Short mmCIF file of N, CA, C and O in Angstrom, two decimals:
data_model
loop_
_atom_site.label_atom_id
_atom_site.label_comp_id
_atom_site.label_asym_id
_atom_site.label_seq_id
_atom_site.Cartn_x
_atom_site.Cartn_y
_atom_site.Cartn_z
N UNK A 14 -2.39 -23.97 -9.53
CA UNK A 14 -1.65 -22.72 -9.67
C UNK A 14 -2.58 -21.59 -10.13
O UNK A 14 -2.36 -20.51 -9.60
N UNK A 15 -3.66 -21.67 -11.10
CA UNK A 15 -4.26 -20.98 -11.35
C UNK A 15 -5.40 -20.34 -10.43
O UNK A 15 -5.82 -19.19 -10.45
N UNK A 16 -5.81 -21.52 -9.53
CA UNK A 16 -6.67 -20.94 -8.56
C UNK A 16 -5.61 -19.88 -7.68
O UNK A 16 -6.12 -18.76 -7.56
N UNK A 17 -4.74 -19.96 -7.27
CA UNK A 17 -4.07 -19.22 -6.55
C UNK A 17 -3.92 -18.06 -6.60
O UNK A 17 -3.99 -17.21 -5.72
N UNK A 18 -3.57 -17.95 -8.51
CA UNK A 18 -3.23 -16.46 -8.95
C UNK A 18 -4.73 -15.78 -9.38
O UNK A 18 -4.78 -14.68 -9.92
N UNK A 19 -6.06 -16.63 -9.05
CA UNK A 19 -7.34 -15.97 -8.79
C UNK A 19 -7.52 -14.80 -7.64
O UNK A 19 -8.03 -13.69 -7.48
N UNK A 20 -6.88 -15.62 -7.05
CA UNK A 20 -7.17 -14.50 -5.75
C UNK A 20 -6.28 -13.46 -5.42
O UNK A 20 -6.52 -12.50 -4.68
N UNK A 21 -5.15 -13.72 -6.06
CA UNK A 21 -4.32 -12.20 -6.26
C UNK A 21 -4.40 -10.87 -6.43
O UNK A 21 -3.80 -10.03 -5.76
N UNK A 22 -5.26 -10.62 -7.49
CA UNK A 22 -5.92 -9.41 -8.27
C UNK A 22 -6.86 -9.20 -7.68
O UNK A 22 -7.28 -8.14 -8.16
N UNK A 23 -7.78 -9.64 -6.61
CA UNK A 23 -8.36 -8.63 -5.67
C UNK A 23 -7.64 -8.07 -4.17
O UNK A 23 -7.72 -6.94 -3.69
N UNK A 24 -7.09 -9.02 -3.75
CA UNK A 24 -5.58 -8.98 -2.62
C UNK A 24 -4.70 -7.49 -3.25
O UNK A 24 -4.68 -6.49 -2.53
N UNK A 25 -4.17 -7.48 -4.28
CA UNK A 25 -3.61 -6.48 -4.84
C UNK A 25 -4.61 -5.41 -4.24
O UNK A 25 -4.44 -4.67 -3.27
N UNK A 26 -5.69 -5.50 -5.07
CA UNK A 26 -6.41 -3.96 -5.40
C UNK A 26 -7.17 -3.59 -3.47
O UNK A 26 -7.86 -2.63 -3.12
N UNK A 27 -6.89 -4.26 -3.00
CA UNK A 27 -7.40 -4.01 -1.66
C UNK A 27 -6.21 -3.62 -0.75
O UNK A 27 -6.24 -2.87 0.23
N UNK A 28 -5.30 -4.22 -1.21
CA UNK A 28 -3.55 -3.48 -0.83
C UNK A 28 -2.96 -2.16 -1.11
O UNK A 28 -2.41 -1.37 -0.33
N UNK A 29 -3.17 -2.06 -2.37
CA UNK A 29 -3.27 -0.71 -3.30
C UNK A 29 -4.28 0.22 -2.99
O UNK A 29 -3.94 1.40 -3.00
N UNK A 30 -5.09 0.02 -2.80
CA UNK A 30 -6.55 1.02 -1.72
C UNK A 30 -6.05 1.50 -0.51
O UNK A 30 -6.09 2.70 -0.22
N UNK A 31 -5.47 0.40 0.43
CA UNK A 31 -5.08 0.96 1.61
C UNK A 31 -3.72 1.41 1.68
O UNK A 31 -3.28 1.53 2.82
N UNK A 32 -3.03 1.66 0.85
CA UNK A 32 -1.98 1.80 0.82
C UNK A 32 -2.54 3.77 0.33
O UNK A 32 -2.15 4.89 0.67
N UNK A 33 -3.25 3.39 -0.29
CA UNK A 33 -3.66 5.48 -1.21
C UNK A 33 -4.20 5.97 0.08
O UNK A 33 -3.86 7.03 0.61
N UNK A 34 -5.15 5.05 0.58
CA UNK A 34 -5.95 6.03 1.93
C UNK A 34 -4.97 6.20 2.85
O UNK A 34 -4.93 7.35 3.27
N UNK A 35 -3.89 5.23 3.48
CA UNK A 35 -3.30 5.52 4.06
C UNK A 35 -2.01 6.68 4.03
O UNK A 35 -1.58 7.17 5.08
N UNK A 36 -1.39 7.10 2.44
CA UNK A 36 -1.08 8.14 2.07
C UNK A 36 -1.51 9.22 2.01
O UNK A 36 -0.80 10.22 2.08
N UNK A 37 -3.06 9.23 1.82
CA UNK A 37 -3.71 10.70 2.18
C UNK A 37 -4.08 10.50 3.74
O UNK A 37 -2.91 10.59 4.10
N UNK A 38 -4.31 10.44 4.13
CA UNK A 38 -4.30 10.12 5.81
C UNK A 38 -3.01 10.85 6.46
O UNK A 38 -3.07 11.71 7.35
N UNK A 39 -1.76 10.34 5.82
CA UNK A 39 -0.13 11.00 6.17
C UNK A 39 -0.60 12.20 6.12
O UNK A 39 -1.01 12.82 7.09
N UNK A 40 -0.57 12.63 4.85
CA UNK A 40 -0.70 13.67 4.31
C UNK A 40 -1.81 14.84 5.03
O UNK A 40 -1.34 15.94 5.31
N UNK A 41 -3.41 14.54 5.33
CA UNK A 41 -3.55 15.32 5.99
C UNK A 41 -3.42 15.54 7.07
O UNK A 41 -3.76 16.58 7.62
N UNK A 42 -2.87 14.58 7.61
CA UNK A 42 -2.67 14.78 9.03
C UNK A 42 -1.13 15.86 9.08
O UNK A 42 -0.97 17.01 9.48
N UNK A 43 -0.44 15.12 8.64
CA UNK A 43 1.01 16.44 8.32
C UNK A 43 0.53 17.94 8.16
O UNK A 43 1.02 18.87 8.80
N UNK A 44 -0.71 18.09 7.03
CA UNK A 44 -0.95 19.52 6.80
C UNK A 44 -1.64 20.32 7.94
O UNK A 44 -1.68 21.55 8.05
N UNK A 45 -2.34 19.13 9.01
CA UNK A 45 -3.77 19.52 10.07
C UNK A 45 -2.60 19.84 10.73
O UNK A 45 -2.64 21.07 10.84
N UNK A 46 -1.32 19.31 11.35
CA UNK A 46 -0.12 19.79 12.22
C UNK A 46 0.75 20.48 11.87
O UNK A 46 1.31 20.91 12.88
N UNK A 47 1.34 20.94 10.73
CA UNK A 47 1.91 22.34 10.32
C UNK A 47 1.50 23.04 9.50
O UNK A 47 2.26 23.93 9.11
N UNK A 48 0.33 22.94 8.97
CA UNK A 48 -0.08 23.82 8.47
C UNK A 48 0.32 23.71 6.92
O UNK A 48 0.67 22.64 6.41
N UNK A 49 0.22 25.18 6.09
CA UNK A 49 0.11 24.92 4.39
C UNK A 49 0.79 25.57 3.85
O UNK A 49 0.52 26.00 2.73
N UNK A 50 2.39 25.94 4.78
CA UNK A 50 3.60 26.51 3.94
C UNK A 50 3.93 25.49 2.95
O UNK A 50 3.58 24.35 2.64
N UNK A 51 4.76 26.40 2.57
CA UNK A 51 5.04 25.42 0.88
C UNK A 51 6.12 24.17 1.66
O UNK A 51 6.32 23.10 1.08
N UNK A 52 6.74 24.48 3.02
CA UNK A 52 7.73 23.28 3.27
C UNK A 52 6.47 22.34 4.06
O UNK A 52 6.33 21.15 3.80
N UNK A 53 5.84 22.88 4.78
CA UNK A 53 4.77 21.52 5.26
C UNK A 53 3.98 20.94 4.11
O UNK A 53 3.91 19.72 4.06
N UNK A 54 3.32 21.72 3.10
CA UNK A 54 2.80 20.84 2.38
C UNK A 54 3.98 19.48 1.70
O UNK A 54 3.74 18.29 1.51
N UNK A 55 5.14 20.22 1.51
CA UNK A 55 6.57 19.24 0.81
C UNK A 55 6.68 18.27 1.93
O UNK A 55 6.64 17.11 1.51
N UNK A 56 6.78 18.35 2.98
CA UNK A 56 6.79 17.32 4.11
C UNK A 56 5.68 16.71 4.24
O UNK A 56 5.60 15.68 4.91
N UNK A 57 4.46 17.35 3.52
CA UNK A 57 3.14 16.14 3.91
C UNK A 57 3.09 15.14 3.08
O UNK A 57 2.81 13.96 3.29
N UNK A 58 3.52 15.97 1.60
CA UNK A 58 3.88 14.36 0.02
C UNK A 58 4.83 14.01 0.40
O UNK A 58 5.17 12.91 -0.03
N UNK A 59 5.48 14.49 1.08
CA UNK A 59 7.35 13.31 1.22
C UNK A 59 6.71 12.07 2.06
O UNK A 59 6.92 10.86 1.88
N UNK A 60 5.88 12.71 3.02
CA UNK A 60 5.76 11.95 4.79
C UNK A 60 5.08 10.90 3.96
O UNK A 60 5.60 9.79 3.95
N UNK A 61 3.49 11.20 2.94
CA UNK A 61 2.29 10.07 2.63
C UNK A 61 3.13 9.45 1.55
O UNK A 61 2.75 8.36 1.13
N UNK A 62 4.06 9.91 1.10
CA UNK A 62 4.58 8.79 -0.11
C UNK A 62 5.21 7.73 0.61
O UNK A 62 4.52 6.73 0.75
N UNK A 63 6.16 7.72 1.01
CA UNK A 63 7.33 7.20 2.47
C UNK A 63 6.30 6.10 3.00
O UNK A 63 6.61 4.93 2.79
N UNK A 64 4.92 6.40 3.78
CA UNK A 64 4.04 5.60 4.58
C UNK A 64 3.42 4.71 3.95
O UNK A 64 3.20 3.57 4.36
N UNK A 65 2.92 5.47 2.30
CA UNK A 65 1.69 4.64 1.23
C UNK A 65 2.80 3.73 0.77
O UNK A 65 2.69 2.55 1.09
N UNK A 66 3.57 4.00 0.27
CA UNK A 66 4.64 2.77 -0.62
C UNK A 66 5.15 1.94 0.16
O UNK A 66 4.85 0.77 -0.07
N UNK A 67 5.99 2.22 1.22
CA UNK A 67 6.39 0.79 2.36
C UNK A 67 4.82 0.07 2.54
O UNK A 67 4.78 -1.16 2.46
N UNK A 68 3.62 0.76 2.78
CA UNK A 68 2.36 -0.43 2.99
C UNK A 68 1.76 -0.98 1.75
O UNK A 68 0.97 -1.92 1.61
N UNK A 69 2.30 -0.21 0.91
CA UNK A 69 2.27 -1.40 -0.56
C UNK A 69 3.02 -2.17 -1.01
O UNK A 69 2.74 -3.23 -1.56
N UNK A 70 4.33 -1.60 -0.78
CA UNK A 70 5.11 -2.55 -0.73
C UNK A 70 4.87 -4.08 -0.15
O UNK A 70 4.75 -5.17 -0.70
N UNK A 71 4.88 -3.67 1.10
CA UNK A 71 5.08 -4.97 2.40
C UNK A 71 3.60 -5.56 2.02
O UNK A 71 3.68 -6.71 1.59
N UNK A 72 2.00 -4.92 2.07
CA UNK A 72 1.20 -5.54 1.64
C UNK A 72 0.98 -6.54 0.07
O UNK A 72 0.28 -7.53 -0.08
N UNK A 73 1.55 -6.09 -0.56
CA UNK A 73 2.04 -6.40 -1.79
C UNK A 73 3.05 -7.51 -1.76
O UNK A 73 2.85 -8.29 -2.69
N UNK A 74 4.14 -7.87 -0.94
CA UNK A 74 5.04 -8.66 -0.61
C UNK A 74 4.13 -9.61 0.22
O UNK A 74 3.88 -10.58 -0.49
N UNK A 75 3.63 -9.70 1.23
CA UNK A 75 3.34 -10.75 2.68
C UNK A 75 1.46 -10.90 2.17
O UNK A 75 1.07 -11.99 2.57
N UNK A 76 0.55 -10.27 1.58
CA UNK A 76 -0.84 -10.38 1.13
C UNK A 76 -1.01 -10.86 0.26
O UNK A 76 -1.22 -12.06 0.11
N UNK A 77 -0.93 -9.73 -0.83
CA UNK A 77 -1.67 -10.09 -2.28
C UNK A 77 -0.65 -10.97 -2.72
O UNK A 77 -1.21 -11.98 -3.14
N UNK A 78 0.80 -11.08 -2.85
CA UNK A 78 1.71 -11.87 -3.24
C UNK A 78 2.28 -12.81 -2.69
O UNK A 78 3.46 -12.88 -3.04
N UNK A 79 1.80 -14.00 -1.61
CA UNK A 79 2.13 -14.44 -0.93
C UNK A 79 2.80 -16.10 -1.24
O UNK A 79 2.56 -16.77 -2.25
N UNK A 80 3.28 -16.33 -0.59
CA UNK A 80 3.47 -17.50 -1.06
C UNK A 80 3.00 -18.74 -0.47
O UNK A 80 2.98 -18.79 0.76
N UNK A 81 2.71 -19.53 -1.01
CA UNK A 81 1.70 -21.22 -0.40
C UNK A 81 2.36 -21.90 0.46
O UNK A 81 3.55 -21.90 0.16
N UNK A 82 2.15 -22.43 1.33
CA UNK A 82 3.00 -23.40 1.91
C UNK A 82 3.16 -24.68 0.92
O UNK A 82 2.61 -24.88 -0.16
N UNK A 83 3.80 -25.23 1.41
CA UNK A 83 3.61 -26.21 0.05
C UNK A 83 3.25 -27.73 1.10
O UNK A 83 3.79 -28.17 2.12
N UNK A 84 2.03 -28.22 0.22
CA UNK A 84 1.06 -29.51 0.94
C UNK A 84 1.92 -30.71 1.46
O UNK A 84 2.22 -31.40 0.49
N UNK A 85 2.26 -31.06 2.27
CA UNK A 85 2.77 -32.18 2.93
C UNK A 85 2.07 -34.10 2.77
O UNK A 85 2.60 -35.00 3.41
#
């Protein structure tokens, strides 16, 4: 059990990485296509929060937190 939860805490932090780049990624890409009114910038943090958290989420759920098959 302990080896298992070894490899977690880098699974996490490599989940959590792509999960931030992929929120700024939303984000500038939202601002590169409407531009830097105060409602596109609000639609570019709505859009990269929305994209970064479901891929931390789900990476976080099915990666870093996964569960073992169990040995037969």
């Amino acid at each position: 059990d302990k080896m298992s939860r070894r490899g977690q805490l880098p699974r996490y932090f490599a989940v959590q990485l792509c999960g931030t780049l992929e929120n700024y990624a939303v984000y500038l890409g939202v601002i590169t296509v409407l531009g830097v009114s105060s409602m596109a910038v609000f639609t570019a943090f709505v859009s990269g929060s929305v994209v970064g958290s479901a891929l931390n989420f789900l990476g976080a759920r099915y990666i870093a937190f996964r569960a073992r098959s169990p040995r037969a």
